[in-house]
PDB file of C-alpha atoms in Angstrom:
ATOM      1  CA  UNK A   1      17.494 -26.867  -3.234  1.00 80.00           C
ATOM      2  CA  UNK A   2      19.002 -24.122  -4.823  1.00 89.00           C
ATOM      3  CA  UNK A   3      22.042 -22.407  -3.950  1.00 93.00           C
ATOM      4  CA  UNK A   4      23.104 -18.693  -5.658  1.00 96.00           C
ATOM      5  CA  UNK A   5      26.775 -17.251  -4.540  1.00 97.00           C
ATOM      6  CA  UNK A   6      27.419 -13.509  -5.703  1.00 97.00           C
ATOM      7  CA  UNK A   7      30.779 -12.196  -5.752  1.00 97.00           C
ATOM      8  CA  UNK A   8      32.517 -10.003  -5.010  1.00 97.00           C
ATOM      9  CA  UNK A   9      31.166  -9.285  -1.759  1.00 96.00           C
ATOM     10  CA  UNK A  10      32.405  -5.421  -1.579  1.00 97.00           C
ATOM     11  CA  UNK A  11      33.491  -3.776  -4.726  1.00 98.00           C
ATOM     12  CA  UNK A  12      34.866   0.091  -4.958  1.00 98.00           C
ATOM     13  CA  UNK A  13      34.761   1.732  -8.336  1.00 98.00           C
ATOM     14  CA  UNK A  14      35.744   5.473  -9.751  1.00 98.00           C
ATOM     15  CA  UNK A  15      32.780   7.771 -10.778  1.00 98.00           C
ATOM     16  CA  UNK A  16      32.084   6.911 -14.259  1.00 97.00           C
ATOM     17  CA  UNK A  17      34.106   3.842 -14.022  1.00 98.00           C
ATOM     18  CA  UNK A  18      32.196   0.137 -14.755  1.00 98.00           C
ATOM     19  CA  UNK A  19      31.024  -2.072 -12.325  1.00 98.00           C
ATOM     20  CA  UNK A  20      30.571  -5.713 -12.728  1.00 98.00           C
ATOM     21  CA  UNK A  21      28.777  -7.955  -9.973  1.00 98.00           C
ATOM     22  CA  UNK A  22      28.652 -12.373 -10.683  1.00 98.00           C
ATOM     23  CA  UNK A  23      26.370 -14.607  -9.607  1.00 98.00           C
ATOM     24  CA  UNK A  24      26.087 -18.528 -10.170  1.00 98.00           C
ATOM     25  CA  UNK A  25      23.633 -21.029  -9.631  1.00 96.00           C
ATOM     26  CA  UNK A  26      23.208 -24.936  -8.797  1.00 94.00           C
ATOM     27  CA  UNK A  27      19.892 -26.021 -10.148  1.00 91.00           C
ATOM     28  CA  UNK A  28      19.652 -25.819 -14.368  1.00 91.00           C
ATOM     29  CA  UNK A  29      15.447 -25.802 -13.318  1.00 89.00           C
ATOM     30  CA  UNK A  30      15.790 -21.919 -12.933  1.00 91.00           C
ATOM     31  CA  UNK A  31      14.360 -19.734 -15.038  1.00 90.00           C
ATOM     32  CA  UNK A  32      14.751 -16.445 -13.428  1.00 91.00           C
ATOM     33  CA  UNK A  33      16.880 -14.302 -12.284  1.00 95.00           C
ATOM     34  CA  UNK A  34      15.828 -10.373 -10.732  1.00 95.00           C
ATOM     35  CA  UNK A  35      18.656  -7.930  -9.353  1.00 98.00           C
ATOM     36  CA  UNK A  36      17.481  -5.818  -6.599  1.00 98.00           C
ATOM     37  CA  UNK A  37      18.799  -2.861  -5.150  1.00 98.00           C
ATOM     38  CA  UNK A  38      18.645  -1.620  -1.852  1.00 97.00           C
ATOM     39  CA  UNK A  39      19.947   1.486  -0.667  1.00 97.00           C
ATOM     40  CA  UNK A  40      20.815   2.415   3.317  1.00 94.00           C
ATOM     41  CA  UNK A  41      17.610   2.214   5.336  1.00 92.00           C
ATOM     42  CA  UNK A  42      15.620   1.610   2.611  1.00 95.00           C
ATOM     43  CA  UNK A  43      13.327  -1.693   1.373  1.00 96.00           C
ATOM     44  CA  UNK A  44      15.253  -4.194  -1.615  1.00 97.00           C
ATOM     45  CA  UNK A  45      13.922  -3.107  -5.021  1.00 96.00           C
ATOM     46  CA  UNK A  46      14.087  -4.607  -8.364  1.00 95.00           C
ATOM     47  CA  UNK A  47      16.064  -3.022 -10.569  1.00 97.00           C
ATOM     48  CA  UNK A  48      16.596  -5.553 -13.832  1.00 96.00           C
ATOM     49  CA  UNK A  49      15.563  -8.914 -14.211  1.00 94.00           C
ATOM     50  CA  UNK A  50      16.063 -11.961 -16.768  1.00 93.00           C
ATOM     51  CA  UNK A  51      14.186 -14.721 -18.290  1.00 89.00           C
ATOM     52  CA  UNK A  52      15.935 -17.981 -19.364  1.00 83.00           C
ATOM     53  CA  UNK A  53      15.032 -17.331 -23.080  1.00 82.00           C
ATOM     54  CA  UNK A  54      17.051 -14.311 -23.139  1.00 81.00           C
ATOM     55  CA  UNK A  55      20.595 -13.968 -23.060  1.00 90.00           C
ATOM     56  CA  UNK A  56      21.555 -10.368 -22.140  1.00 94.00           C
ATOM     57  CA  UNK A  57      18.769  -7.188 -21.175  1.00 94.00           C
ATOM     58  CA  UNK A  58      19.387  -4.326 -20.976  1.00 96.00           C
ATOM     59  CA  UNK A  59      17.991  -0.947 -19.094  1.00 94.00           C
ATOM     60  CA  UNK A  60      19.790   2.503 -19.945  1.00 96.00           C
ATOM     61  CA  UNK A  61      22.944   1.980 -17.586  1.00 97.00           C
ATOM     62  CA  UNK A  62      22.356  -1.467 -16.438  1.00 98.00           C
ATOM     63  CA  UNK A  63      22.814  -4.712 -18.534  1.00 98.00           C
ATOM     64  CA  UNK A  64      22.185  -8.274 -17.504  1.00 98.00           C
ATOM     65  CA  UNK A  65      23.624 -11.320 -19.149  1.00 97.00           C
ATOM     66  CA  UNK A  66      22.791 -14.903 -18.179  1.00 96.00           C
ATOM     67  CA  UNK A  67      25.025 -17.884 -19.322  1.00 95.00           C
ATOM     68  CA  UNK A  68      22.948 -21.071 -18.769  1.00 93.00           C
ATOM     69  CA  UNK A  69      25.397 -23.469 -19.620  1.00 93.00           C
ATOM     70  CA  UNK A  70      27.519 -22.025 -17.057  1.00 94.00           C
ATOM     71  CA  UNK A  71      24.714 -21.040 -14.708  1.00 95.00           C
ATOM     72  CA  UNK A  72      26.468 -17.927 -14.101  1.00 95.00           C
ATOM     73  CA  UNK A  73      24.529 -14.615 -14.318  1.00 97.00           C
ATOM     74  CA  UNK A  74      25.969 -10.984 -13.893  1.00 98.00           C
ATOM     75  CA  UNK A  75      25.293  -7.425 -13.274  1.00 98.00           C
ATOM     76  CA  UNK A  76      27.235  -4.408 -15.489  1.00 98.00           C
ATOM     77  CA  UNK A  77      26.483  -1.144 -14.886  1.00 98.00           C
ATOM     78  CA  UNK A  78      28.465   1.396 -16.957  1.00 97.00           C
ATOM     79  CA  UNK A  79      29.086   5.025 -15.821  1.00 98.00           C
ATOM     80  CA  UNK A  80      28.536   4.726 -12.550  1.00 98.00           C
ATOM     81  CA  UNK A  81      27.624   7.848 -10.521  1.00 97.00           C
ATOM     82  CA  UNK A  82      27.587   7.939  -6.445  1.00 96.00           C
ATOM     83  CA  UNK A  83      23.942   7.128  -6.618  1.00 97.00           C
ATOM     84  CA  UNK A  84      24.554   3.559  -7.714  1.00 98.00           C
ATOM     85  CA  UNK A  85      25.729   3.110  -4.222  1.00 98.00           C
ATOM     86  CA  UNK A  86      24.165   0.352  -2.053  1.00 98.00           C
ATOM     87  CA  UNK A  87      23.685  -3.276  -1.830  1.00 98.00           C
ATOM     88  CA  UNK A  88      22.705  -5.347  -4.946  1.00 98.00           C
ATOM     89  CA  UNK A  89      21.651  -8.844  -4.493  1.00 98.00           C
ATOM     90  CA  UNK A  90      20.895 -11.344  -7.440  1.00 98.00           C
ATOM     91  CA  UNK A  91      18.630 -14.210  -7.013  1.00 96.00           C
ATOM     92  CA  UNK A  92      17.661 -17.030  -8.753  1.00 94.00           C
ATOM     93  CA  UNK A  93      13.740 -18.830  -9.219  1.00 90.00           C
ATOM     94  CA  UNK A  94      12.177 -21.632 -10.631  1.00 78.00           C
ATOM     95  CA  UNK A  95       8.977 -21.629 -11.794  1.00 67.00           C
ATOM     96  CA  UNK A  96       6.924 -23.583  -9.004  1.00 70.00           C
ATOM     97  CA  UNK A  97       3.995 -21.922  -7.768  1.00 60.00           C
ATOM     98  CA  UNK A  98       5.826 -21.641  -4.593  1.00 71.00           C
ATOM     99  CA  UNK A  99       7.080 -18.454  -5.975  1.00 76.00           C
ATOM    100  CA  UNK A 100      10.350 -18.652  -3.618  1.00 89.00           C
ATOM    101  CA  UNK A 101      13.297 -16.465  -4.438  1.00 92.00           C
ATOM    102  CA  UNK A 102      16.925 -17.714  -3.956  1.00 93.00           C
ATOM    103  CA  UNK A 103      19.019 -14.683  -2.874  1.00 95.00           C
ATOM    104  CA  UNK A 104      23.161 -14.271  -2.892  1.00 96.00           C
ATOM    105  CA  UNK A 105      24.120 -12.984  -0.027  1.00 96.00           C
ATOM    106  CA  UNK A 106      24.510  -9.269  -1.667  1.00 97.00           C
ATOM    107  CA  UNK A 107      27.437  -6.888  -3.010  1.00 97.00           C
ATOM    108  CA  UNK A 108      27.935  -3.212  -1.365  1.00 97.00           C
ATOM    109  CA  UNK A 109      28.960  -0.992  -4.208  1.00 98.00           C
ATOM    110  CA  UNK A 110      30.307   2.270  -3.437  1.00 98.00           C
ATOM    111  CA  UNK A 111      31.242   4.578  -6.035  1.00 98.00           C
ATOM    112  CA  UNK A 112      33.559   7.523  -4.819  1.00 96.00           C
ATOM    113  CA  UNK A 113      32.899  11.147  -6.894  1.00 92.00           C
TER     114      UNK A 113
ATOM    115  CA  UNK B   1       1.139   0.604  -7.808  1.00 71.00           C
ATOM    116  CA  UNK B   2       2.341  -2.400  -5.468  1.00 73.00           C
ATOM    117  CA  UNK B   3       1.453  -1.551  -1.637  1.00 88.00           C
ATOM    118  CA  UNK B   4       3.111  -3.650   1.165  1.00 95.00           C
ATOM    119  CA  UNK B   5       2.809  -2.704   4.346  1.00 96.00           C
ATOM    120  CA  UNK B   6       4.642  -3.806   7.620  1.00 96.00           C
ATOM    121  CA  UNK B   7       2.769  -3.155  11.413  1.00 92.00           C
ATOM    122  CA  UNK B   8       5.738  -1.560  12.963  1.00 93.00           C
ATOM    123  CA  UNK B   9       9.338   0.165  11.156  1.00 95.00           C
ATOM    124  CA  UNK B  10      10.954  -0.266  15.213  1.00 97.00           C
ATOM    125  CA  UNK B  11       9.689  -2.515  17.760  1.00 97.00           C
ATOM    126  CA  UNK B  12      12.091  -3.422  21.314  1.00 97.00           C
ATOM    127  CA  UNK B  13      10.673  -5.974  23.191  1.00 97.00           C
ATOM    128  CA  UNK B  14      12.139  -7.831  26.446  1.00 97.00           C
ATOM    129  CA  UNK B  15      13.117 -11.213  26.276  1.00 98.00           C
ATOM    130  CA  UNK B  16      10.996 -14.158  26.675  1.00 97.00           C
ATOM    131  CA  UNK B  17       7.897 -11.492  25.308  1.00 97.00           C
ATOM    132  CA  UNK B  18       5.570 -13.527  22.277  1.00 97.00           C
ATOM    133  CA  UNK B  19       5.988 -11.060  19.283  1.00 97.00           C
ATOM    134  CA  UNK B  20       3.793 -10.400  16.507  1.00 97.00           C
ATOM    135  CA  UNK B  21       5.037  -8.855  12.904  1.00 98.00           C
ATOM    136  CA  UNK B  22       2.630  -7.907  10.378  1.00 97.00           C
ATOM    137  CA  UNK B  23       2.626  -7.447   6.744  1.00 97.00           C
ATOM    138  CA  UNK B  24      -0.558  -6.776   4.039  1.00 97.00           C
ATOM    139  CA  UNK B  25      -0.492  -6.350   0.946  1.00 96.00           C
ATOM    140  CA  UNK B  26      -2.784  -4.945  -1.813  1.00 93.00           C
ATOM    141  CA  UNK B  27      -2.289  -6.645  -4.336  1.00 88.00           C
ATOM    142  CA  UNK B  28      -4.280  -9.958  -4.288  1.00 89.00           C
ATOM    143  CA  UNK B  29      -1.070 -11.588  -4.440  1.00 90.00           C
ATOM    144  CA  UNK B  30      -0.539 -15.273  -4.109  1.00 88.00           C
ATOM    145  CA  UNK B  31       2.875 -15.608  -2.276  1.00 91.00           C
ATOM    146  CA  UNK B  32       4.033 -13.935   0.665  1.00 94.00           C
ATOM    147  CA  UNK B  33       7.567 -14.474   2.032  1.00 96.00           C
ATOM    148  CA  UNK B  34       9.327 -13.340   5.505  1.00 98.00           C
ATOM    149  CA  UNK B  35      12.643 -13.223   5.971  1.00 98.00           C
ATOM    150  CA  UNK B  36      15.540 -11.680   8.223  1.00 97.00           C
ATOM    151  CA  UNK B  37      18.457  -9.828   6.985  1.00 97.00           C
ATOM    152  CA  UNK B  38      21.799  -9.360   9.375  1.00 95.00           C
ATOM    153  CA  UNK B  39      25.054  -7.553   8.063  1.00 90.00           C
ATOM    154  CA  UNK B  40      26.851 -10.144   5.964  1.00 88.00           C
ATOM    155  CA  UNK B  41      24.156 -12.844   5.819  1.00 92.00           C
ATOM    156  CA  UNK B  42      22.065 -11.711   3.373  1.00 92.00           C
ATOM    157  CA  UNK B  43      18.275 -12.122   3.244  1.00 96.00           C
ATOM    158  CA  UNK B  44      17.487 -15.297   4.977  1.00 96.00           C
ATOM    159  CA  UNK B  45      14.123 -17.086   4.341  1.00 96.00           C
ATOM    160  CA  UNK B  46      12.205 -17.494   7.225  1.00 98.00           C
ATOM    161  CA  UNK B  47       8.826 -18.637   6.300  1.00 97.00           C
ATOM    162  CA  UNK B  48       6.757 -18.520   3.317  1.00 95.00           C
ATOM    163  CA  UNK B  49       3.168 -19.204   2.110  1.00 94.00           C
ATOM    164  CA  UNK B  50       1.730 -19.640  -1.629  1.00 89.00           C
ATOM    165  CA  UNK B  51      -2.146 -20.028  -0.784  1.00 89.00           C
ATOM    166  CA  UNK B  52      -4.734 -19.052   2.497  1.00 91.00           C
ATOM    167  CA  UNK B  53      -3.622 -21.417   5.522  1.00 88.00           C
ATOM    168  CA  UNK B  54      -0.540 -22.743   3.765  1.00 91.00           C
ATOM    169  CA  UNK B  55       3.141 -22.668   5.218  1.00 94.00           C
ATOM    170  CA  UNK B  56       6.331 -23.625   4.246  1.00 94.00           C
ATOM    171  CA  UNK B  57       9.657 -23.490   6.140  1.00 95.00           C
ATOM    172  CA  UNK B  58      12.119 -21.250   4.522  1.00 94.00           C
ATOM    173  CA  UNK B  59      16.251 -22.136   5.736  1.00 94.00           C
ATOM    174  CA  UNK B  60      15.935 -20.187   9.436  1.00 97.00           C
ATOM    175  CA  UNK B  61      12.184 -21.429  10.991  1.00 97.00           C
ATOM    176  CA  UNK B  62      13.270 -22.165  14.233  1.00 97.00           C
ATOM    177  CA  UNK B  63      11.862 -19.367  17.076  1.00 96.00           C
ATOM    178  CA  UNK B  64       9.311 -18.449  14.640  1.00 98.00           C
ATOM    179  CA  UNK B  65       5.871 -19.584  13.335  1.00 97.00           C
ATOM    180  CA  UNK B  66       3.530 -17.604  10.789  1.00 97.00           C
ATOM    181  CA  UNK B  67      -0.004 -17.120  10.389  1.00 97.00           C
ATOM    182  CA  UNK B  68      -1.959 -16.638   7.141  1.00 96.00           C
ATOM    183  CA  UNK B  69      -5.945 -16.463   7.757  1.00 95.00           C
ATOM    184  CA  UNK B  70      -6.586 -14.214   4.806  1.00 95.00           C
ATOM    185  CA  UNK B  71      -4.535 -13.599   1.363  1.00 94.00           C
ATOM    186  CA  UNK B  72      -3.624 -10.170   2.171  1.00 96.00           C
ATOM    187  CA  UNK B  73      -2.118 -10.485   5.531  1.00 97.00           C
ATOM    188  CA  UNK B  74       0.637 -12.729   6.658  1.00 97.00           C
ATOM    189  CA  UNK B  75       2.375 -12.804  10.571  1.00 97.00           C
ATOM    190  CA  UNK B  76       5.019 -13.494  11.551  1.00 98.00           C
ATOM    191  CA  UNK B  77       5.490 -15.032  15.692  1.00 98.00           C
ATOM    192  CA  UNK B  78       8.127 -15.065  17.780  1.00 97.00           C
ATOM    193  CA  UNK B  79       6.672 -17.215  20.314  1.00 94.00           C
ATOM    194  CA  UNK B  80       9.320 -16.292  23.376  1.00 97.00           C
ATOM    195  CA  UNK B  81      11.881 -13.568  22.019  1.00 97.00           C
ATOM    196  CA  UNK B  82      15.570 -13.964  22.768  1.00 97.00           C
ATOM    197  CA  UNK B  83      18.418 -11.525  22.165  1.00 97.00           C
ATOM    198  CA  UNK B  84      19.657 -13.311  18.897  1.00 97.00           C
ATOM    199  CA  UNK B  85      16.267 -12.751  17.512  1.00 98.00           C
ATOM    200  CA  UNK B  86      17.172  -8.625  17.081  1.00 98.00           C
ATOM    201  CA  UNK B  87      17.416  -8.096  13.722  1.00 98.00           C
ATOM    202  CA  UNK B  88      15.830  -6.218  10.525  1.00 97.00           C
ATOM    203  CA  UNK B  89      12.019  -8.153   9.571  1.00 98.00           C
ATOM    204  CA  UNK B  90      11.035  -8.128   5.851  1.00 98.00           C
ATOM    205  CA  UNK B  91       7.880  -9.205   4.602  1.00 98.00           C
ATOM    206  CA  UNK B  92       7.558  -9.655   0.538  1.00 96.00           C
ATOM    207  CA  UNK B  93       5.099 -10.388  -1.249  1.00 94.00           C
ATOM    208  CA  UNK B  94       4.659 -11.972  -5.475  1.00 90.00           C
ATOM    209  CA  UNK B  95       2.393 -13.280  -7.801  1.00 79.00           C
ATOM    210  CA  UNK B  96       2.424 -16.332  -9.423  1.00 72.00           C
ATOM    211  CA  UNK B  97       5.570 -16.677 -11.323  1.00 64.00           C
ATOM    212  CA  UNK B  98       7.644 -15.359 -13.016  1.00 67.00           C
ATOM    213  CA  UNK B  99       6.043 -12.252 -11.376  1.00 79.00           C
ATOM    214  CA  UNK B 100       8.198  -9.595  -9.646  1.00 87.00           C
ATOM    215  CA  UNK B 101       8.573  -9.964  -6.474  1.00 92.00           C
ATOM    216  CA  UNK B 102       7.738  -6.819  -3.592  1.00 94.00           C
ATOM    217  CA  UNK B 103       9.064  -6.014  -0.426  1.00 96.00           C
ATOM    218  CA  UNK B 104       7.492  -3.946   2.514  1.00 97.00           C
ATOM    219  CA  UNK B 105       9.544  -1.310   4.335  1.00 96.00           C
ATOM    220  CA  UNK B 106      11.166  -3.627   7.142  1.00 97.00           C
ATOM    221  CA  UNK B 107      10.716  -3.786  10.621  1.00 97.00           C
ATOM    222  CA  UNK B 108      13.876  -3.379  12.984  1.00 97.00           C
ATOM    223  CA  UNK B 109      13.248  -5.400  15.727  1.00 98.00           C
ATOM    224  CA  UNK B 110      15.165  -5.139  19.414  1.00 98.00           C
ATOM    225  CA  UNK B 111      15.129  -7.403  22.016  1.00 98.00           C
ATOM    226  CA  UNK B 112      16.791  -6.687  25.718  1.00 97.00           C
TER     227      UNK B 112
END
């Protein structure tokens, strides 16, 4: 099956500095890749997410690039602010009807004002 | 607007108790998912299920079993808790894909 790592595993940044989160992936069959969020106490939620025909998205602070010849996949979010604090997690999908989700085992960002 | 709902946000239950975790969603959608997260492991697939009365094993089945009698609702059993079953429950649900996939709210689970 598939298998996503996501590095680095804890990552401190500066208000207003960048932040830059990498995933990679084992099976070339995936086709899609979601970033969710989740902040303390609070459900996972999808913040940005990228189809295999598309090389880099982007959403006001938050860009995606994917790299399928690599199978690496990352996160950038410029101008960070405290708020961007939490856990991110990437994951990876192929498109079966079984719908599953492979996650990376998720990145705690804190950004210090 | 995407609704998933989970039975309980805390449950404690004693050891060697059979446990039931619901999750139902509003959405008429296809795939429903459970999995377990624990600090530093991630989200861990328990179970998962793509049509009515249809199961698959996710990575971490063992202790648990799941139940799907109608599209919207999907359970999650612990059949005799133990300790090293205490952990944070999330149900998710997701359309056919490349949909987006939606969690519910969690369930923190405690067992003595």
């Amino acid at each position: 099956g598939e298998n996503v790592e996501q590095h680095p595993s804890t990552l401190s940044v500066q208000e207003g500095d960048s932040a830059v989160i990498k995933c990679t992936y084992s099976d070339s069959a995936s086709n899609y890749f979601p970033w969710y969020k989740q902040e303390l106490g609070k459900r996972p939620q999808l913040i940005i997410d990228i189809r295999s025909n598309v090389g880099e998205k982007k959403d006001q602070r938050i860009a995606v690039t994917l790299n399928k010849t690599a199978k690496h996949f990352s996160l950038h979010i410029t101008e960070t602010q405290p708020e961007d604090s939490a856990v991110y997690f990437c994951a990876a999908s192929e498109g079966s009807t079984l719908g599953r989700l492979y996650f990376g085992r998720g990145t705690q960002l804190t950004v210090w004002p | 607007d995407v609704k998933v709902t989970q039975s309980s946000r805390y449950l404690v239950k004693r050891t060697g108790e059979k446990v039931f975790l619901e999750c139902v969603q509003d959405m008429d959608h296809e795939n429903m998912f459970w999995y377990r997260q624990d600090p530093g492991l991630g989200l861990r697939l328990i179970y998962f299920s793509y049509d009515v009365k249809m199961k698959e094993k996710g990575d971490i089945p063992e202790g648990y079993s799941v139940s799907r009698e109608k599209k919207e609702r999907f359970s999650l059993i612990l059949e005799s808790a133990s300790t090293n079953q205490t952990s944070m429950y999330l149900c998710a649900t997701r359309n056919l894909p490349p949909d987006t996939q939606y969690f519910g709210p969690g369930t923190r689970l405690t067992v003595l």
